[in-house]
GROMACS .gro file of C-alpha atoms in nm:
model
  297
    1MET     CA    1  -3.233  -2.118  -0.892
    2GLU     CA    2  -3.257  -1.743  -0.848
    3LEU     CA    3  -3.189  -1.514  -0.500
    4ARG     CA    4  -3.549  -1.397  -0.630
    5HIS     CA    5  -3.660  -1.730  -0.567
    6LEU     CA    6  -3.537  -1.803  -0.201
    7ARG     CA    7  -3.664  -1.428  -0.116
    8TYR     CA    8  -3.993  -1.518  -0.235
    9PHE     CA    9  -4.022  -1.836  -0.077
   10VAL     CA   10  -3.898  -1.710   0.289
   11GLY     CA   11  -4.209  -1.470   0.229
   12ALA     CA   12  -4.445  -1.718   0.159
   13GLY     CA   13  -4.334  -1.979   0.420
   14GLU     CA   14  -4.336  -1.749   0.693
   15GLU     CA   15  -4.691  -1.568   0.597
   16GLN     CA   16  -4.795  -1.906   0.506
   17HIS     CA   17  -5.050  -1.699   0.234
   18PHE     CA   18  -4.945  -1.674  -0.112
   19GLY     CA   19  -5.186  -1.367  -0.114
   20ARG     CA   20  -4.979  -1.201   0.258
   21ALA     CA   21  -4.682  -1.281   0.089
   22ALA     CA   22  -4.724  -1.150  -0.233
   23ASP     CA   23  -4.846  -0.749  -0.031
   24ARG     CA   24  -4.502  -0.791   0.151
   25LEU     CA   25  -4.340  -0.840  -0.114
   26HIS     CA   26  -4.476  -0.607  -0.399
   27VAL     CA   27  -4.535  -0.903  -0.628
   28ALA     CA   28  -4.849  -1.024  -0.801
   29GLN     CA   29  -4.974  -1.287  -0.626
   30PRO     CA   30  -5.027  -1.512  -0.956
   31ALA     CA   31  -4.661  -1.412  -1.007
   32LEU     CA   32  -4.563  -1.533  -0.656
   33SER     CA   33  -4.733  -1.875  -0.666
   34ARG     CA   34  -4.564  -1.919  -1.026
   35GLN     CA   35  -4.226  -1.867  -0.858
   36MET     CA   36  -4.301  -2.118  -0.605
   37GLN     CA   37  -4.422  -2.361  -0.858
   38ASP     CA   38  -4.098  -2.326  -1.030
   39LEU     CA   39  -3.903  -2.389  -0.738
   40GLU     CA   40  -4.081  -2.662  -0.601
   41ALA     CA   41  -4.049  -2.806  -0.961
   42GLU     CA   42  -3.630  -2.677  -1.007
   43LEU     CA   43  -3.602  -2.900  -0.630
   44GLY     CA   44  -3.823  -3.171  -0.726
   45PHE     CA   45  -4.042  -3.191  -0.415
   46PRO     CA   46  -4.306  -2.978  -0.306
   47LEU     CA   47  -4.261  -2.733  -0.016
   48PHE     CA   48  -4.574  -2.698   0.065
   49ASP     CA   49  -4.920  -2.829   0.160
   50ARG     CA   50  -5.205  -2.658  -0.093
   51LEU     CA   51  -5.493  -2.608   0.161
   52PRO     CA   52  -5.853  -2.513   0.105
   53ARG     CA   53  -5.712  -2.148   0.235
   54GLY     CA   54  -5.367  -2.086   0.202
   55VAL     CA   55  -5.092  -2.297   0.222
   56ARG     CA   56  -4.847  -2.483   0.506
   57LEU     CA   57  -4.496  -2.583   0.476
   58ASN     CA   58  -4.384  -2.919   0.531
   59ALA     CA   59  -4.090  -3.086   0.668
   60ALA     CA   60  -3.902  -3.034   0.397
   61GLY     CA   61  -4.012  -2.680   0.323
   62LYS     CA   62  -3.914  -2.612   0.714
   63LEU     CA   63  -3.577  -2.746   0.696
   64PHE     CA   64  -3.532  -2.556   0.325
   65LEU     CA   65  -3.718  -2.202   0.496
   66SER     CA   66  -3.392  -2.227   0.739
   67ASP     CA   67  -3.133  -2.241   0.449
   68ALA     CA   68  -3.300  -2.000   0.279
   69ARG     CA   69  -3.290  -1.757   0.559
   70ARG     CA   70  -2.890  -1.842   0.616
   71ILE     CA   71  -2.842  -1.808   0.245
   72LEU     CA   72  -2.960  -1.440   0.181
   73ARG     CA   73  -2.788  -1.333   0.522
   74ASP     CA   74  -2.493  -1.443   0.428
   75VAL     CA   75  -2.580  -1.278   0.029
   76ASP     CA   76  -2.592  -0.951   0.253
   77ASP     CA   77  -2.323  -1.004   0.442
   78ALA     CA   78  -2.104  -1.032   0.119
   79LYS     CA   79  -2.304  -0.733  -0.011
   80ARG     CA   80  -2.226  -0.545   0.279
   81ARG     CA   81  -1.859  -0.665   0.301
   82ALA     CA   82  -1.802  -0.579  -0.111
   83GLU     CA   83  -2.004  -0.251  -0.057
   84ARG     CA   84  -1.719  -0.163   0.209
   85VAL     CA   85  -1.445  -0.246   0.025
   86ALA     CA   86  -1.578  -0.082  -0.302
   87GLN     CA   87  -1.607   0.266  -0.090
   88GLY     CA   88  -1.250   0.182   0.026
   89LYS     CA   89  -1.365   0.165   0.423
   90THR     CA   90  -1.225  -0.168   0.479
   91GLY     CA   91  -0.929  -0.446   0.292
   92THR     CA   92  -0.557  -0.379   0.276
   93LEU     CA   93  -0.337  -0.151   0.126
   94ARG     CA   94   0.019  -0.288   0.069
   95VAL     CA   95   0.258  -0.018   0.055
   96GLY     CA   96   0.660  -0.062   0.030
   97ILE     CA   97   0.915   0.183   0.198
   98ALA     CA   98   1.260   0.235   0.120
   99THR     CA   99   1.452   0.286   0.481
  100ALA     CA  100   1.586   0.606   0.376
  101VAL     CA  101   1.265   0.754   0.334
  102SER     CA  102   1.105   0.585   0.656
  103TRP     CA  103   1.241   0.874   0.871
  104HIS     CA  104   1.007   1.099   0.702
  105GLY     CA  105   0.794   1.291   0.924
  106MET     CA  106   0.490   1.325   0.662
  107VAL     CA  107   0.543   0.982   0.557
  108ALA     CA  108   0.456   0.886   0.929
  109ARG     CA  109   0.218   1.129   0.934
  110TRP     CA  110   0.006   1.053   0.585
  111PHE     CA  111   0.003   0.678   0.745
  112GLY     CA  112  -0.125   0.827   1.056
  113GLN     CA  113  -0.425   1.008   0.871
  114PHE     CA  114  -0.491   0.694   0.662
  115ARG     CA  115  -0.555   0.467   0.982
  116ARG     CA  116  -0.734   0.752   1.125
  117GLU     CA  117  -0.961   0.792   0.855
  118GLN     CA  118  -0.961   0.406   0.740
  119PRO     CA  119  -1.013   0.257   1.107
  120ASP     CA  120  -1.118  -0.107   0.935
  121ALA     CA  121  -0.870  -0.101   0.635
  122GLU     CA  122  -0.551  -0.295   0.743
  123LEU     CA  123  -0.217  -0.038   0.585
  124GLU     CA  124   0.052  -0.362   0.496
  125LEU     CA  125   0.442  -0.218   0.518
  126HIS     CA  126   0.721  -0.359   0.370
  127HIS     CA  127   1.050  -0.242   0.387
  128LEU     CA  128   1.188  -0.271   0.063
  129LEU     CA  129   1.492  -0.118  -0.182
  130SER     CA  130   1.328   0.137  -0.429
  131VAL     CA  131   1.414  -0.105  -0.701
  132GLN     CA  132   1.235  -0.436  -0.549
  133GLN     CA  133   0.958  -0.180  -0.472
  134ILE     CA  134   0.946  -0.150  -0.836
  135GLU     CA  135   0.965  -0.459  -0.920
  136ALA     CA  136   0.677  -0.550  -0.635
  137LEU     CA  137   0.473  -0.276  -0.770
  138THR     CA  138   0.477  -0.389  -1.196
  139ALA     CA  139   0.421  -0.770  -1.029
  140GLY     CA  140   0.099  -0.692  -0.886
  141ARG     CA  141   0.271  -0.723  -0.525
  142LEU     CA  142   0.207  -0.391  -0.461
  143ASP     CA  143  -0.023  -0.126  -0.423
  144ALA     CA  144   0.198   0.167  -0.378
  145GLY     CA  145   0.585   0.241  -0.254
  146PHE     CA  146   0.751   0.530  -0.102
  147ALA     CA  147   1.054   0.498  -0.271
  148ALA     CA  148   1.387   0.682  -0.446
  149SER     CA  149   1.333   0.765  -0.782
  150LEU     CA  150   1.421   0.551  -1.022
  151LEU     CA  151   1.426   0.762  -1.335
  152PRO     CA  152   1.308   0.699  -1.669
  153MET     CA  153   0.981   0.567  -1.460
  154HIS     CA  154   0.842   0.272  -1.575
  155LYS     CA  155   0.577   0.345  -1.790
  156ASP     CA  156   0.316   0.113  -1.627
  157LEU     CA  157   0.390   0.382  -1.281
  158ALA     CA  158   0.241   0.707  -1.183
  159HIS     CA  159   0.477   0.912  -0.964
  160TRP     CA  160   0.430   1.184  -0.695
  161ARG     CA  161   0.786   1.344  -0.574
  162ILE     CA  162   0.783   1.380  -0.187
  163ALA     CA  163   1.079   1.487  -0.098
  164ASP     CA  164   1.448   1.579  -0.245
  165ASP     CA  165   1.728   1.539   0.000
  166ARG     CA  166   2.063   1.638   0.012
  167MET     CA  167   2.344   1.451   0.044
  168VAL     CA  168   2.597   1.436   0.378
  169LEU     CA  169   2.868   1.240   0.446
  170ALA     CA  170   2.907   1.011   0.753
  171VAL     CA  171   3.207   0.940   0.886
  172PRO     CA  172   3.315   0.757   1.242
  173ARG     CA  173   3.285   1.032   1.555
  174GLY     CA  174   3.587   1.213   1.573
  175HIS     CA  175   3.706   1.179   1.237
  176PRO     CA  176   3.924   1.480   1.135
  177LEU     CA  177   3.664   1.587   0.872
  178THR     CA  178   3.439   1.668   1.202
  179LYS     CA  179   3.662   1.967   1.321
  180ARG     CA  180   3.682   2.136   0.997
  181LYS     CA  181   3.501   2.414   0.831
  182GLY     CA  182   3.376   2.415   0.423
  183VAL     CA  183   3.459   2.080   0.348
  184ARG     CA  184   3.489   2.010  -0.012
  185LEU     CA  185   3.451   1.743  -0.283
  186ARG     CA  186   3.826   1.757  -0.345
  187ASP     CA  187   3.896   1.697   0.056
  188LEU     CA  188   3.765   1.347   0.051
  189ARG     CA  189   4.021   1.231  -0.211
  190ASP     CA  190   4.169   1.016  -0.004
  191LEU     CA  191   3.928   0.843   0.238
  192PRO     CA  192   3.806   0.500   0.194
  193PHE     CA  193   3.446   0.522   0.074
  194ILE     CA  194   3.168   0.275   0.125
  195TRP     CA  195   2.963   0.255  -0.193
  196PHE     CA  196   2.619   0.111  -0.309
  197PRO     CA  197   2.584  -0.136  -0.623
  198ARG     CA  198   2.507   0.042  -0.937
  199TRP     CA  199   2.173  -0.160  -0.983
  200VAL     CA  200   2.002  -0.052  -0.662
  201ASN     CA  201   1.967   0.290  -0.835
  202PRO     CA  202   2.144   0.321  -1.203
  203VAL     CA  203   2.066   0.704  -1.251
  204PHE     CA  204   2.141   0.825  -0.886
  205PHE     CA  205   2.469   0.634  -0.892
  206ASP     CA  206   2.535   0.780  -1.220
  207GLN     CA  207   2.457   1.139  -1.074
  208LEU     CA  208   2.657   1.043  -0.799
  209MET     CA  209   2.980   0.935  -0.950
  210GLN     CA  210   2.943   1.271  -1.229
  211GLU     CA  211   2.874   1.520  -0.947
  212CYS     CA  212   3.216   1.368  -0.717
  213SER     CA  213   3.398   1.399  -1.041
  214ARG     CA  214   3.311   1.780  -1.116
  215GLY     CA  215   3.454   1.851  -0.776
  216GLY     CA  216   3.781   1.672  -0.800
  217LEU     CA  217   3.659   1.352  -0.643
  218ARG     CA  218   3.698   1.170  -0.975
  219ALA     CA  219   3.786   0.821  -0.852
  220PRO     CA  220   3.656   0.745  -0.510
  221ARG     CA  221   3.853   0.452  -0.307
  222VAL     CA  222   3.530   0.210  -0.301
  223VAL     CA  223   3.642  -0.055   0.000
  224GLN     CA  224   3.324  -0.197   0.013
  225GLU     CA  225   2.983  -0.190  -0.186
  226ALA     CA  226   2.632  -0.268   0.014
  227PRO     CA  227   2.282  -0.208  -0.080
  228ASP     CA  228   2.129  -0.032   0.231
  229ARG     CA  229   2.147   0.259   0.464
  230ASP     CA  230   2.197   0.027   0.793
  231THR     CA  231   2.477  -0.166   0.684
  232HIS     CA  232   2.664   0.162   0.570
  233LEU     CA  233   2.611   0.305   0.898
  234GLY     CA  234   2.741   0.035   1.059
  235LEU     CA  235   3.069  -0.019   0.867
  236VAL     CA  236   3.131   0.347   0.928
  237GLN     CA  237   3.051   0.370   1.281
  238CYS     CA  238   3.358   0.043   1.217
  239ARG     CA  239   3.552   0.297   1.116
  240ILE     CA  240   3.553   0.068   0.741
  241GLY     CA  241   3.480   0.403   0.567
  242VAL     CA  242   3.299   0.704   0.494
  243SER     CA  243   2.922   0.683   0.323
  244TRP     CA  244   2.681   0.902   0.144
  245GLN     CA  245   2.404   0.942   0.336
  246ASN     CA  246   2.076   1.159   0.293
  247GLU     CA  247   2.026   1.396   0.564
  248THR     CA  248   1.743   1.267   0.732
  249VAL     CA  249   1.995   0.956   0.838
  250ARG     CA  250   2.040   1.236   1.155
  251TRP     CA  251   1.708   1.123   1.335
  252HIS     CA  252   1.842   0.823   1.394
  253CYS     CA  253   2.231   0.806   1.326
  254PRO     CA  254   2.437   0.532   1.512
  255ARG     CA  255   2.645   0.740   1.850
  256GLY     CA  256   2.981   0.635   1.649
  257VAL     CA  257   2.916   0.835   1.373
  258ALA     CA  258   2.883   1.166   1.270
  259LEU     CA  259   2.714   1.388   0.965
  260VAL     CA  260   2.965   1.610   0.774
  261PRO     CA  261   2.826   1.845   0.522
  262VAL     CA  262   2.994   1.913   0.215
  263VAL     CA  263   2.968   2.233   0.041
  264ASP     CA  264   3.023   2.144  -0.315
  265MET     CA  265   2.761   1.820  -0.288
  266ASN     CA  266   2.498   1.944  -0.493
  267VAL     CA  267   2.309   1.622  -0.589
  268ARG     CA  268   2.005   1.538  -0.432
  269LEU     CA  269   1.818   1.249  -0.398
  270PRO     CA  270   1.520   1.250  -0.442
  271PHE     CA  271   1.167   1.046  -0.293
  272ASP     CA  272   0.829   0.964  -0.490
  273LEU     CA  273   0.507   0.792  -0.388
  274ILE     CA  274   0.453   0.515  -0.669
  275TRP     CA  275   0.174   0.353  -0.799
  276ARG     CA  276   0.018   0.140  -1.099
  277LYS     CA  277  -0.163   0.362  -1.352
  278ASP     CA  278  -0.423   0.061  -1.389
  279ASN     CA  279  -0.449  -0.023  -0.974
  280THR     CA  280  -0.803   0.138  -0.942
  281LEU     CA  281  -0.853  -0.012  -0.531
  282PRO     CA  282  -1.042   0.196  -0.391
  283LEU     CA  283  -0.800   0.300  -0.068
  284LEU     CA  284  -0.479   0.300  -0.321
  285GLN     CA  285  -0.702   0.615  -0.491
  286LYS     CA  286  -0.780   0.760  -0.126
  287PHE     CA  287  -0.435   0.691  -0.033
  288VAL     CA  288  -0.262   0.857  -0.326
  289ALA     CA  289  -0.545   1.195  -0.301
  290GLN     CA  290  -0.451   1.227   0.044
  291VAL     CA  291  -0.075   1.267  -0.040
  292THR     CA  292  -0.102   1.411  -0.338
  293SER     CA  293  -0.391   1.695  -0.182
  294ALA     CA  294  -0.111   1.734   0.075
  295LYS     CA  295   0.054   2.081   0.134
  296PRO     CA  296   0.484   2.078   0.084
  297GLN     CA  297   0.665   2.041   0.432
   0.00000   0.00000   0.00000
């Protein structure tokens, strides 16, 4: 049984006449008659009483007509829903976001623009470390991610640079460094540091260590490791140590923490939008086009 059998049957059942139904469906009457015979043969019972002038639905035909209408409505509805997904008008876009990039105003604006332009689509956000986003993207659990760059990039992923943040030193409020001008790396040699584990971002970890060594901070005194920014800031506020943070932390820095620029800290933390090259989700394609076409901030 095919959908055309149901469509032809609904036309014939509503018209109660094969000739009028054929005209309505734009098919030849003999073809319509054959389709109805084939349908009845497949079902194993008649749907019409044949009359001298026309046909009449029997009891089985009346019930089948009701169900056929419902099936065709369901098929049309399914087509419309699928079409909206194919056109990127609805569906779900799963986006990962690192805490360190969540305070970039442009990211919030992109989300706002996405919601305005695709009001029927769902935007599903997941706060994840950058390394966790990479794993989720390659496994298909995310469609895109805003992450600190983890070069070299995974071969299956595409990326677009959205920001390069300079690094500042988070210290407890009232710390002597807040009263100094022109703080340099060599001035930090005796300070206790809160650092992130190397597995969080091996490339950036190595770059940061090399930059510190170049500036005279050859062996930072790491007293505590923590993988995420909020834990770092909490430990700084409790005066456990000091911590390197990207500059946008100023937008939600705890009251007990001050940010000190270090004049010879030249490493920047890059952030990218990342996505799988083979992900053809229309919503993703729209979002990527939106981000990559944006003017630099």
